[in-house]
PDB file of C-alpha atoms and ligand atoms in Angstrom:
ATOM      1  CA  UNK A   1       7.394  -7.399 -17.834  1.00 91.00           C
ATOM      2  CA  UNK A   2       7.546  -7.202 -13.807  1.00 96.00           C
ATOM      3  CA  UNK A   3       3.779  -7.183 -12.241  1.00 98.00           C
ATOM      4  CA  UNK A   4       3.516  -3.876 -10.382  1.00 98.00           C
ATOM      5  CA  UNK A   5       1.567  -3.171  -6.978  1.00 99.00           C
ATOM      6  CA  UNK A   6       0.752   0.321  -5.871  1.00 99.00           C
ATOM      7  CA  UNK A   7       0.054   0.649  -2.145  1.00 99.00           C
ATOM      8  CA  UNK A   8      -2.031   3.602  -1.263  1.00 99.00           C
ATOM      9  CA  UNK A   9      -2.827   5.664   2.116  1.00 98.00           C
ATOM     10  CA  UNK A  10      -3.680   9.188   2.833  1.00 98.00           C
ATOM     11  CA  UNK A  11      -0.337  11.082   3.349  1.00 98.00           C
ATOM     12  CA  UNK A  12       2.514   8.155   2.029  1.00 98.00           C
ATOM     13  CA  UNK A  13       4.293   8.949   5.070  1.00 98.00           C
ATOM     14  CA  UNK A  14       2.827   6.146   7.638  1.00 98.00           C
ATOM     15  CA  UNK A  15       1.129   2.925   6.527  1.00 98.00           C
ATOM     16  CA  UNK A  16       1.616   2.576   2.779  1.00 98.00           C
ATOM     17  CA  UNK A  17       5.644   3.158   3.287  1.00 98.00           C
ATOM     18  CA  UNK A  18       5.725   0.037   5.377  1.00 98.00           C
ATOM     19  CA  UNK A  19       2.879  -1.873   2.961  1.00 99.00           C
ATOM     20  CA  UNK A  20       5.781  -1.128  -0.053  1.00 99.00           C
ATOM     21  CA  UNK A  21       8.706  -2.509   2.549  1.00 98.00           C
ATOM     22  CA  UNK A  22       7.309  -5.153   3.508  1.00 99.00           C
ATOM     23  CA  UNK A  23       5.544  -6.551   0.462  1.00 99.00           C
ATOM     24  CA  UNK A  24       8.463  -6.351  -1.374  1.00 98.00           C
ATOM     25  CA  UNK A  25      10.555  -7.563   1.150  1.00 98.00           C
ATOM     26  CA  UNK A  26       8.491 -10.940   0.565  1.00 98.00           C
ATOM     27  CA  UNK A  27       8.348 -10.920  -3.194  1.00 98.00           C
ATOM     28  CA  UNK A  28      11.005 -11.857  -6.249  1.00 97.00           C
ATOM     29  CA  UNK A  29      12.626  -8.286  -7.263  1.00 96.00           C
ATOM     30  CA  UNK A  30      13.039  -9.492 -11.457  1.00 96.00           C
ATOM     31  CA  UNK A  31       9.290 -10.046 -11.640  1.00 97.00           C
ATOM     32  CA  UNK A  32       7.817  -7.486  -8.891  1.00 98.00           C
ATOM     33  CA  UNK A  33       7.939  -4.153  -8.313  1.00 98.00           C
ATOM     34  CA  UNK A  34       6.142  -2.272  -5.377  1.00 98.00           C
ATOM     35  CA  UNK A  35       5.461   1.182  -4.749  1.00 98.00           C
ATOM     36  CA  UNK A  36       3.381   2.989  -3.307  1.00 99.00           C
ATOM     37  CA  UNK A  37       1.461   7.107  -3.149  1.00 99.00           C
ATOM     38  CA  UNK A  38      -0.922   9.020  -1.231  1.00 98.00           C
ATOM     39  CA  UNK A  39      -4.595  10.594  -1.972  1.00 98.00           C
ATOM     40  CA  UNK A  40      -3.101  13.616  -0.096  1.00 98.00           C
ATOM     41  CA  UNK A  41      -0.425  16.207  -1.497  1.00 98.00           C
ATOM     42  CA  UNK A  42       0.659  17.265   2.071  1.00 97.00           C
ATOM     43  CA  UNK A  43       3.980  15.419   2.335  1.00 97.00           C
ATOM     44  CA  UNK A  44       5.162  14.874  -1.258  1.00 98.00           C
ATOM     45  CA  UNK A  45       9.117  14.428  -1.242  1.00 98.00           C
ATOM     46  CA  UNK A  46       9.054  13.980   2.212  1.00 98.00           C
ATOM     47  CA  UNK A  47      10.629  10.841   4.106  1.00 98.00           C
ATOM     48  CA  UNK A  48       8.389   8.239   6.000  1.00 98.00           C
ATOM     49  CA  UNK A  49       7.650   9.038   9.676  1.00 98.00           C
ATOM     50  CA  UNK A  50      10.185   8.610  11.920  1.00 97.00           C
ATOM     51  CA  UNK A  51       7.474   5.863  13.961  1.00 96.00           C
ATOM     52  CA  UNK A  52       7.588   4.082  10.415  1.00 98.00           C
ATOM     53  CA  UNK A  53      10.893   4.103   9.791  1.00 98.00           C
ATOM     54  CA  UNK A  54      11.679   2.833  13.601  1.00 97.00           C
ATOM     55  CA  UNK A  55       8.911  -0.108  13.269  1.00 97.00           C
ATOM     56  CA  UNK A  56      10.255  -1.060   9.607  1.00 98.00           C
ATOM     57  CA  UNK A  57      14.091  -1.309  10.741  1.00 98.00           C
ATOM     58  CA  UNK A  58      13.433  -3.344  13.959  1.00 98.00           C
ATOM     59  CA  UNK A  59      12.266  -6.028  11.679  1.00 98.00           C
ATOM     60  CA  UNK A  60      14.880  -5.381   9.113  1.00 98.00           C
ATOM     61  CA  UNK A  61      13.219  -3.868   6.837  1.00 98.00           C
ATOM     62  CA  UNK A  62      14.995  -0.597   5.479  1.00 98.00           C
ATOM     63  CA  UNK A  63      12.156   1.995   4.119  1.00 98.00           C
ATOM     64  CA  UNK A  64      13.911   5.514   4.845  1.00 98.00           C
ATOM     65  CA  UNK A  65      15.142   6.324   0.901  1.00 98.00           C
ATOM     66  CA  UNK A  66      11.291   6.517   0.014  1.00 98.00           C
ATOM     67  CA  UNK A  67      10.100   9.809  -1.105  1.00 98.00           C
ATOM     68  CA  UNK A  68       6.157  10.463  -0.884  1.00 98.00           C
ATOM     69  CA  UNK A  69       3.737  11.617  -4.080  1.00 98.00           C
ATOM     70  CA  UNK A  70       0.456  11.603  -4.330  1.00 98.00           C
ATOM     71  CA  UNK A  71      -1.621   8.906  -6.168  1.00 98.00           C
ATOM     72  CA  UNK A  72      -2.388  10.544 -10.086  1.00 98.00           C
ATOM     73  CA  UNK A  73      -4.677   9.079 -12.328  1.00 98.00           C
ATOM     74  CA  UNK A  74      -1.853   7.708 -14.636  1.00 98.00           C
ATOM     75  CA  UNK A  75      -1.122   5.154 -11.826  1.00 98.00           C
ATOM     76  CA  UNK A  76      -4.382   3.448 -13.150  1.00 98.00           C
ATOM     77  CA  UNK A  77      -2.482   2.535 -16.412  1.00 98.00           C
ATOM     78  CA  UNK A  78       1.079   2.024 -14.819  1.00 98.00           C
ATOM     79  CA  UNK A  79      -0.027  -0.824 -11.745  1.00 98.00           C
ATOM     80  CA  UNK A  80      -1.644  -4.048 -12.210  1.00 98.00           C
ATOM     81  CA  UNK A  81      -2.976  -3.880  -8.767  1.00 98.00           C
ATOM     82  CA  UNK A  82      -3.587  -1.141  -6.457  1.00 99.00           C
ATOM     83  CA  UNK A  83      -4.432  -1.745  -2.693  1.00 99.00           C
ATOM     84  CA  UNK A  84      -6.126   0.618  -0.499  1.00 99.00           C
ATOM     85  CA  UNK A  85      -5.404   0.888   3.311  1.00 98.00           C
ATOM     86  CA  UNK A  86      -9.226   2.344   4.290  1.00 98.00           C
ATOM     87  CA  UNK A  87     -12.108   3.149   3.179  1.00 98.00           C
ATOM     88  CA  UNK A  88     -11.635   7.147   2.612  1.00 98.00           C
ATOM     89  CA  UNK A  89      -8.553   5.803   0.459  1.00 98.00           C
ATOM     90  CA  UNK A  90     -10.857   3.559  -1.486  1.00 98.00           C
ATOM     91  CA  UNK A  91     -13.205   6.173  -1.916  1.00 98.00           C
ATOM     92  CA  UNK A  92     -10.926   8.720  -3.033  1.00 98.00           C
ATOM     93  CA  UNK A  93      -9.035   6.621  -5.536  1.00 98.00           C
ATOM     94  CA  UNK A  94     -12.439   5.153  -7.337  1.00 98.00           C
ATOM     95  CA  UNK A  95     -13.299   8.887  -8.289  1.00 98.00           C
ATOM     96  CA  UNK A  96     -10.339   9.363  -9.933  1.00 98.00           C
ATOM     97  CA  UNK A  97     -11.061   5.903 -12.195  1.00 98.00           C
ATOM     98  CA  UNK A  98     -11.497   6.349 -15.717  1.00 98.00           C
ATOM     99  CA  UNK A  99     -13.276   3.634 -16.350  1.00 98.00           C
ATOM    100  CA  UNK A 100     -14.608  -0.159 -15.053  1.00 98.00           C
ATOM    101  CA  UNK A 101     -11.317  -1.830 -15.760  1.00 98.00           C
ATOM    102  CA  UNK A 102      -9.071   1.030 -13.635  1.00 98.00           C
ATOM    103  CA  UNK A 103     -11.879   0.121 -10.728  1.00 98.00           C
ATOM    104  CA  UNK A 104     -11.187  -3.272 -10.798  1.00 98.00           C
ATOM    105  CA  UNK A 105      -7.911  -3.294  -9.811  1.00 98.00           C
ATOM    106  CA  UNK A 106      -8.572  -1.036  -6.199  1.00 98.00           C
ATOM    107  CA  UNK A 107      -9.264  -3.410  -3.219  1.00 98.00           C
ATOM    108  CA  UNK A 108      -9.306  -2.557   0.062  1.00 98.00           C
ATOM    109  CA  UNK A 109      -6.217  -4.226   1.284  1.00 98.00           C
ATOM    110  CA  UNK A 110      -7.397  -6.160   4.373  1.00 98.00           C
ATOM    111  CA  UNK A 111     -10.100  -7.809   2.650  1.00 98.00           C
ATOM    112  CA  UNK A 112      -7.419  -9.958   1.319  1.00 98.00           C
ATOM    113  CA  UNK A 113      -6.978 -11.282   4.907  1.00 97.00           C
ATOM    114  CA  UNK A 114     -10.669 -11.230   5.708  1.00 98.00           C
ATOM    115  CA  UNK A 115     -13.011 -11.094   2.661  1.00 97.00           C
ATOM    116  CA  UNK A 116     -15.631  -8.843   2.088  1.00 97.00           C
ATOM    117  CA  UNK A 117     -15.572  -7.467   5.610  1.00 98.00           C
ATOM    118  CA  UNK A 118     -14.421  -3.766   4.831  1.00 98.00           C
ATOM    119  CA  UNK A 119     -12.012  -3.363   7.897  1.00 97.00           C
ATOM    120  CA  UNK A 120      -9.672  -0.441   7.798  1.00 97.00           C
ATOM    121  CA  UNK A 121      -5.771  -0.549   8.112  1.00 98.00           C
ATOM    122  CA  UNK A 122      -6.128   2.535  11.112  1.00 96.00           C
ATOM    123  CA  UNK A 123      -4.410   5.542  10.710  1.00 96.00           C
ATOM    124  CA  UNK A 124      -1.481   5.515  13.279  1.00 96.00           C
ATOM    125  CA  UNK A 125      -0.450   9.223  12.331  1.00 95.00           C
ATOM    126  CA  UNK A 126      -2.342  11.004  15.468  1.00 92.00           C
ATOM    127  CA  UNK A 127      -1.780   8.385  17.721  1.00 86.00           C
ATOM    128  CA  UNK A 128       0.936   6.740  19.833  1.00 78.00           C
ATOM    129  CA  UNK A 129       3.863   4.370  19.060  1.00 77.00           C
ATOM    130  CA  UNK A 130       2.297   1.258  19.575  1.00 89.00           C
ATOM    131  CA  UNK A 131      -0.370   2.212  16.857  1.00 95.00           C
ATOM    132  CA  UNK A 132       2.288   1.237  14.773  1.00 97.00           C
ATOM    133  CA  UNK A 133       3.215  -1.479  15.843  1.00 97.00           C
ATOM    134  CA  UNK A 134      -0.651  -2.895  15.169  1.00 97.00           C
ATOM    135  CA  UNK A 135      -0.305  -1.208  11.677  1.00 98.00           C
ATOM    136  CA  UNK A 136       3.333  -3.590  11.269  1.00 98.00           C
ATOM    137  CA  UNK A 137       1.834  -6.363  12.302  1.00 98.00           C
ATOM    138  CA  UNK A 138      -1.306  -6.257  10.124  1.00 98.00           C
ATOM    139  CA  UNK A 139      -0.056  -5.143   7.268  1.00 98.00           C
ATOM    140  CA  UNK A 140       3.227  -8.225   7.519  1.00 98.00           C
ATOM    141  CA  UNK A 141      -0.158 -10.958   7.993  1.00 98.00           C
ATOM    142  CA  UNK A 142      -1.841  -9.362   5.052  1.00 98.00           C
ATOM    143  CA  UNK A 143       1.134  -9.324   2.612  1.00 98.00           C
ATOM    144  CA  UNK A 144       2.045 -13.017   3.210  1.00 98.00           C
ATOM    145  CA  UNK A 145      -1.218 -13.660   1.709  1.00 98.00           C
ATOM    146  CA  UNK A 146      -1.077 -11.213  -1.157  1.00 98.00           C
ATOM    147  CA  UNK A 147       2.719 -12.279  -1.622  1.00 98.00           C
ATOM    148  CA  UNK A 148       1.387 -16.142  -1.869  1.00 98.00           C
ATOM    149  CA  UNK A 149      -1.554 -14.835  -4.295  1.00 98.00           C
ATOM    150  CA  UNK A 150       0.718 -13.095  -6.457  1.00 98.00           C
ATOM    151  CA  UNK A 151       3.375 -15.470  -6.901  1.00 98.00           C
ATOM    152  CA  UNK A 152       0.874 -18.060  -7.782  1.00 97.00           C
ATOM    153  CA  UNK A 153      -0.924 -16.102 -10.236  1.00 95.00           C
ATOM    154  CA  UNK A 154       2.041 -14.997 -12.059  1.00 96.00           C
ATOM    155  CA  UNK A 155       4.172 -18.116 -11.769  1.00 88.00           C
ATOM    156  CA  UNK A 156       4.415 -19.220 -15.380  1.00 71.00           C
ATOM    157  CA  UNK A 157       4.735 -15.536 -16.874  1.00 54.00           C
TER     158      UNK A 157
HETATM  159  P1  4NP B 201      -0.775   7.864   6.312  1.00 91.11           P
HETATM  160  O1  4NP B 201      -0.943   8.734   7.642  1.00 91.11           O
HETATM  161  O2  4NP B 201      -1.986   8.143   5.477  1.00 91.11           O
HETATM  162  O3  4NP B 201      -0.756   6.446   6.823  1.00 91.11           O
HETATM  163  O4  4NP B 201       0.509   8.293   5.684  1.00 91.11           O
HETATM  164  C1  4NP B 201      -1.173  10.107   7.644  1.00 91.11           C
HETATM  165  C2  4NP B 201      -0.125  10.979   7.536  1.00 91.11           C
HETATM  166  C3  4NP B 201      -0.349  12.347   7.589  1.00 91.11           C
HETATM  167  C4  4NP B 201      -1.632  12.823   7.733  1.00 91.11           C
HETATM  168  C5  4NP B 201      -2.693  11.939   7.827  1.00 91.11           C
HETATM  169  C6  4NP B 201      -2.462  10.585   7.777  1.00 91.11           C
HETATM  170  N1  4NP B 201      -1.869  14.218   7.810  1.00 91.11           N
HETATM  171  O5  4NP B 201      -3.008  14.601   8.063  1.00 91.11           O
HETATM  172  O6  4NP B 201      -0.929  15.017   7.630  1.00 91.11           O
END
């Protein structure tokens, strides 16, 4: 059975569209699969932002045949691991957990790159272009580590 990652944001149009790309861009396709949702219903079918889409292709990455949802309760049961891009994200995913074992899997993704210190992935969605370029460029650090983690941890399943 592949290991499955969800990547969660606020509107699955900006930051967790490129967390998906590029996480599974570094990751074995037979024994991980990546997706990811939002805590927000606003854009649900929709395509990734254009600024998204742009930032993703210039490195190669190709993330425009993603559709958003939004992040259901189910997901708890359907992902081994479920990463969080801020703290409003965490928040709102927690109170939908079921129980302890659903809470366990939620971490705020960035504290993969620096434990324990709570720092948001910021939302580029108001801003300018180059906000996404800092949301790229944190998110590709953060996923070599998660990609290293993972592999290691699953390596003789
Ligand atoms: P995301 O960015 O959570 O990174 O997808 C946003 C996209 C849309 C909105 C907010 C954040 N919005 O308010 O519509």
């Amino acid at each position: 059975m592949p290991v499955k990652i969800l990547m969660v944001c606020l509107g699955n149009i900006c930051r967790s569209p490129l967390a998906e790309g590029i996480l599974a861009s570094k990751l074995p396709k037979d024994k991980f699969i990546v997706d990811s949702a939002g805590t927000g219903d606003w854009h649900v079918g929709k395509q990734p932002d254009k600024r998204s889409i742009a930032i993703a292709n210039s490195r190669g990455i190709d993330i425009s045949c993603q559709k958003a949802r939004q992040f259901r309760k189910q997901d708890f049961k359907e992902y081994d691991y479920i990463y969080v891009m801020d703290g409003s994200n965490y928040r709102n995913v927690i109170d939908l957990a079921p129980d302890e074992e659903s809470k366990k899997k939620v971490s705020l993704i960035l504290n993969e790159l620096f434990p324990n210190e709570n720092v948001d992935v910021p939302d580029p969605y108001f801003g300018l272009e180059n906000g996404f370029v800092t949301v790229y460029e944190m998110l590709d650090e953060v996923c070599d580590v998660i990609a290293e983690k993972l592999i290691k941890e699953h390596s003789s399943s």
